[in-house]
Amino acid sequence: VFSIKSYSALNLYSCSLKNEDLKEMLESNKESLKLEAMKRIVGLIAKGKNASELFPAVVKNVASKNIELKKLVYVYLVRYAEEQQDLALLSISTFQRALKDPNQLIRASALRVLSSIRVPIIVPIMMLAIKEAATDLSPYVRKTAAHAIQKLYSLDPEQKEHLIEVIDKLLKDKSTLVAGSVVMAFEEVCPDRIDLIHKNYRKLCNLLVDVEEWGQVVIITMLTRYARTQFLSPWREDALFDENSEKAFYDSDVEKEKADSKPYMMDPDHRLLLRNTKPLLQSRNTAVVMAVAQLYWHLAPKQEVSIVTKSLVRLLRSHREVQYIVLQNIATMSIQRKGMFEPFLKSFYVRSTDATHIKTLKLEILTNLATEANISTILREFQTYVKSQDKQFAATTIQAIGRCATNISEITDTCLNGLVLLLSNRDETVVAECVVVIKKLLQTQPSQHSDIIKHMAKLLDNITVPMARASILWLIGEYCERVPKIAPDVLRKVAKSFTSEEDIVKLQTLNLAAKLYLTNSKQTKLLTQYILNLGKYDQNYDIRDRTRFLRQLIVPNEKSGALSKYAKRILLASKPAPVLESAFKDRDRFQLGTLSHTLNAKASGYLELSDWPTVAPDQSVRNVEVMEPQSLERQPSTRGSDLFAYHLLVLLCSDSDDAKEKKRPKPKLDSVSSHSKASSSSDNTASSGSESEEDTDSDSEPEQKKKKKLSSKPQVRQILSFNCGCKMCLCVTAFQVSSPVFVPPKSHELLHRMSGKGLAVSYHFPRQPCAYSHRMVSVQLTLTNGRDQPLEDICVGEAGPPGIAIHRFATIERLQPEASITVSMGIDFNDSTQAANFQLCTKTDQFSVSIQPAVGELLMPVTMTEQDFLKEQGQLTGMNESSVTITIAPDSMSSQPVGRKVVSVANMGVVPSSQNSIHRFAAKTVSSGSLVLSSVVLQEASTAKLVVNTEKTVLGSVLLRELKTALSQG
Amino acid sequence: MIHSLFLVNSSGDIFLEKHWKSVVSRSVCDYFFEAQERASEPENVPPVIPTPHHYLISVLRHRIYFVAVIQSEVPPLFVIEFLHRVVDTFQDYFGVCTEAAIKDNVVVVYELLEEMLDNGFPLATESNILKELIKPPTILRTVVNTITGSTNVGEQLPTGQLSVVPWRRTGVKYTNNEAYFDVVEEIDAIIDKSGSTITAEIQGVIDACVKLSGMPDLTLSFMNPRLLDDVSFHPCVRFKRWEAERILSFIPPDGNFRLLSYHVSSQNLVAIPVYVKHNITFREGSSQGRFELTLGPKQTMGKAVESVLVSSQLPRGVLNVNLNPSQGTYTFDPVTKLLSWDVGKINPQKLPSLKGSMSLQAGASKPDENPTINIQFKIQQMAISGLKVNRLDMYGEKYKPFKGIKYMTKAGKFQVRT
């Protein structure tokens, strides 16, 4: 009896309460009675009993104050609303009210229930609620909105276009809470709208580690598909990296040149994805580990895929069901890449306690992994399995031995002998399987084995398994000329038992008879005719067909056509040996880790993984123009607390302008335009605002005109006026400050949450021209409030040392708990790597912090031609030149890694080079505008000469050291 | 993603159903029952079963099948991992996860399932958050609830879900602040007939029981972190810190949780703490077989081997056994042919042995294979890999917590082939 544990007096009624009684309880005034009734009703639902009759009585309690009662009513409502649509409408207004509740959790729960009620008439209400919730200030409510999108879509697919708008909006959300849910909605509603992902790609990659584990799986799967449409294949130089990579690497120059002619450089975004997913291999969630493994399998350069091996093998320790899925995927992988799993061979040894499907999969993998080197170990292990008490498993092992024997020719004989020994096994399944496998093996080299054929012929007396009998008969027929004495005798025996044989045995008996008739008609003519007569009246039409066909073919008569002349050549044609293949051979047409892969059939809703594009799609689509404080894009709502946040935001985004105007009475034109530039091309991307685009265009214009044009720009004009005393600098200004090459931002910790009493601050160098002064390096601080109270009046206090000027960010009046905000500062480091120390003050505390710049961040990239570079370099020799010869990491030998490495260390511009082996980079220091030139000359035997030219000799030598470290690392 | 869930007991009855989208008729489970009938053992039911309109993904735990109904493509591990999480949660709430416990607590089960998935997508699976939403039932609370009419559902709305540390509930307070860590290692091994090791590996976990007030930030460091070859973490562990310094730095969840699982690098030779001497023979034509088994300690670093349990699946031809244990007790089930011998502690001076005869079916032929022997044991106060925790430090809170570390070694899948 299904009972709910309860110590109340109601137990007297036990569970056989009638619906009438429950209705009465629900209508009573007592909360506890209502609750008890609801509990019983939920019990009914759980059992699958119909409780829809009670709908009117239950729905009345939807607005109850008791939370548990309310929740149980929700459960009921969601279950039966579809059946009682009219009555369900009665509850809607309650939810609409709750959607406006000041408590975010109540808003979320109202949306959750409202969107779960599958009543088509409320679609417009749901749509409105989702749209509103998508702009809610609480990330939790926005997450709920993302879930609701899918519910509405399945209720009314016509809403697709509107829902895509909401998805687009939510995809831009920067909260880790929302990311997984909205990507899920994306996958359900519009998985083909890849264009919505572009702008959010980098953000998703960067958020990934902090998203909850279920969201991680969905995002990784989606990004795998995305990457396959957007990046070039990293597998082009397969031959170079495959199993025998070393040989290829030291191989002739011819190949190297071939590689050089079309160098493959991984898109930094492609690398970003690989790098950011790697730590997730350590997740405790097996689905996440599998998702990362399949991502690497489908996206990573071949030589990197093997980092997933260990983690996959680790999953084999998990539950039986997890093992099953993981082993299936390993089976597919191990066909293509033996090397990945060979070191873990022993992890696939079968234990007697494994479930049957686990055993089979392990055998499959062991067979895939067999090579000449390890086959003896594997065969020894197989010998144990053959003796297993689980005879079905023993039979599967014999098949596996057969596959090893055909794949590795050295051991064919050994295996064959072993199998022949097994023929005397007592278990029939084992013997039968042996016969079948031996038959296949003999086909590969029949000449040497007439002994075995004779042995098998003897077996026919005892063996009853049809497949085995059929195999023996086929063997004897096929090689009847090798056993001329035995074959007719065998035919005699089966002729006797023909009527009681299984169909496949009958068919092979017919074949044997026909073949013997052709080769030895003297002895077998009568027998054959007897068998053909039996076959003619068989119940099975296949057998009747075969009989008719064979008779026409072999027995000459006046009607027989031209074919019978060729009868011998037809029936006794030499047949190709069967290829024993893995059942997982073509599983890789499905994305690994998917349901379709497991089933080896396309599951509904399976999304194909596209082939790599042949031409690289535009990379710039992923550039993001504007980086705003975190919550800016959300529309402010007019609820109390939200209003405050809105004001804060308005203050924040206007502060940089205001503050400058107050504190720095500089030409207005300067601050405004340079600010707009900074904001339009921030976020470390290679993109740039309209201004810098114009810059690049102007390269082609005549020099004079260019200068004129430049002087119209406030920023450059300032450089000119500041440096006019120095001749050298004048020519520097002739070089364009170019936009930085994209490198993923490296964030440094400024203030740890622990030492900052809840305030955590990190900073990074966005590599953008500083808005406040051209001599300053711009620094972005991200402040996060880890306390449970708001932080107030955050500002920069005293600063030092004296040589360093700091542009403070405007005071942040209030930072809500768990909120974070990004502000920018300018620091003039005076071209030295001396740390800037300052105090970070809140209303109550002061923290001393310091920012130590890496030397590479003190530079701004400039563009120049190769000629200019050489000219400038010629002027900066002697003391101004420092050089070193380094051993370069092997993977940096082609041009793009060198460029990438240099640029990641130092904010320099790449100078186009006419020679493949020389790479040049140019920049100027931010503070004084001195030129910094660097060149890397690749030489023989993976060495390179690294030269830095600058009049700032200290800076030059530090830079040289850092570049050296970067380039010599792998 | 997950459409519906059916719980099926070992006799093939559906005793609970829950739907997150529109209702799927329970007749869909017929395909599951078919597969169940075909399977010789309960474990052999395939975890993924396709049906014409749905896919069934199931896990088997505590003799209950948790069958999830799926309608379209989804990573199967996603569903499997989730179902195991559901079982873990039930176990956490009710102490056991049996049919009876689930039926007794059907309302709590329903409330939990409701919170764990929204429209088939996991919503709250962290036990800390769930416990804030729905209080685990205790006898005391049930009595109090009945008298006062209060409920199991948390009055306060959970805030943990919204925080940057979603695994920890806020406002934790203890009078005694304590943090205990158990380092538990398991040896998986296959030993062949002659006593040589075919394969042996060590897998370990660190389970924690942390009862600390406020928001403590812990760091745990090892004397020999390089032993750890492959690790997986609770989401609270800061991965970067581990990468850089091999230190575990984390804000712990409240209560019990698994901090870390690890694999000890296979380069290190694994010490095998017990050896088995065996002599199991069947003679052709005779209805008697000999059975002799002696256990002894080996490489235990002076620690006692305890809770030893030997089990073996004897061949089908064995009718009965007549054995004499030098210590402990043995049982033999003539139906399943399972022999198990509860040895207890191994005394190195007087090695435990089990000797005697087996009676075989008359006329039956000699079994081909000798049975494998599975051994379970425990060794207290030792991690067989030699892993040692160096220190545990706490930041972010002022009080001084009580700290404790315990080591233990167990047999995992430890098989001896004979």
PDB file of C-alpha atoms in Angstrom, chain A residues 249 256 260 888-898 916-917 919 938-944:
ATOM      1  CA  PHE A 249      60.045  16.786 -38.206  1.00  0.00           C
ATOM      2  CA  LYS A 256      59.427  22.091 -44.734  1.00  0.00           C
ATOM      3  CA  ASP A 260      56.143  27.134 -45.382  1.00  0.00           C
ATOM      4  CA  ILE A 888      63.926  28.580 -30.308  1.00  0.00           C
ATOM      5  CA  ALA A 889      61.128  26.227 -29.384  1.00  0.00           C
ATOM      6  CA  PRO A 890      60.429  23.855 -32.287  1.00  0.00           C
ATOM      7  CA  ASP A 891      56.885  24.977 -32.784  1.00  0.00           C
ATOM      8  CA  SER A 892      57.966  28.547 -33.310  1.00  0.00           C
ATOM      9  CA  MET A 893      59.914  27.795 -36.448  1.00  0.00           C
ATOM     10  CA  SER A 894      57.184  28.953 -38.736  1.00  0.00           C
ATOM     11  CA  SER A 895      56.354  32.595 -38.948  1.00  0.00           C
ATOM     12  CA  GLN A 896      53.050  32.812 -37.173  1.00  0.00           C
ATOM     13  CA  PRO A 897      53.990  31.416 -33.784  1.00  0.00           C
ATOM     14  CA  VAL A 898      56.924  33.838 -33.645  1.00  0.00           C
ATOM     15  CA  ASN A 916      60.368  34.286 -44.487  1.00  0.00           C
ATOM     16  CA  SER A 917      63.050  33.833 -41.893  1.00  0.00           C
ATOM     17  CA  HIS A 919      60.350  38.849 -38.490  1.00  0.00           C
ATOM     18  CA  LEU A 938      65.516  32.425 -37.717  1.00  0.00           C
ATOM     19  CA  GLN A 939      68.657  30.449 -38.381  1.00  0.00           C
ATOM     20  CA  GLU A 940      69.738  26.891 -38.907  1.00  0.00           C
ATOM     21  CA  ALA A 941      69.119  24.201 -36.316  1.00  0.00           C
ATOM     22  CA  SER A 942      66.335  25.989 -34.558  1.00  0.00           C
ATOM     23  CA  THR A 943      68.352  28.895 -33.351  1.00  0.00           C
ATOM     24  CA  ALA A 944      67.454  32.485 -33.892  1.00  0.00           C
TER      25      ALA A 944
END
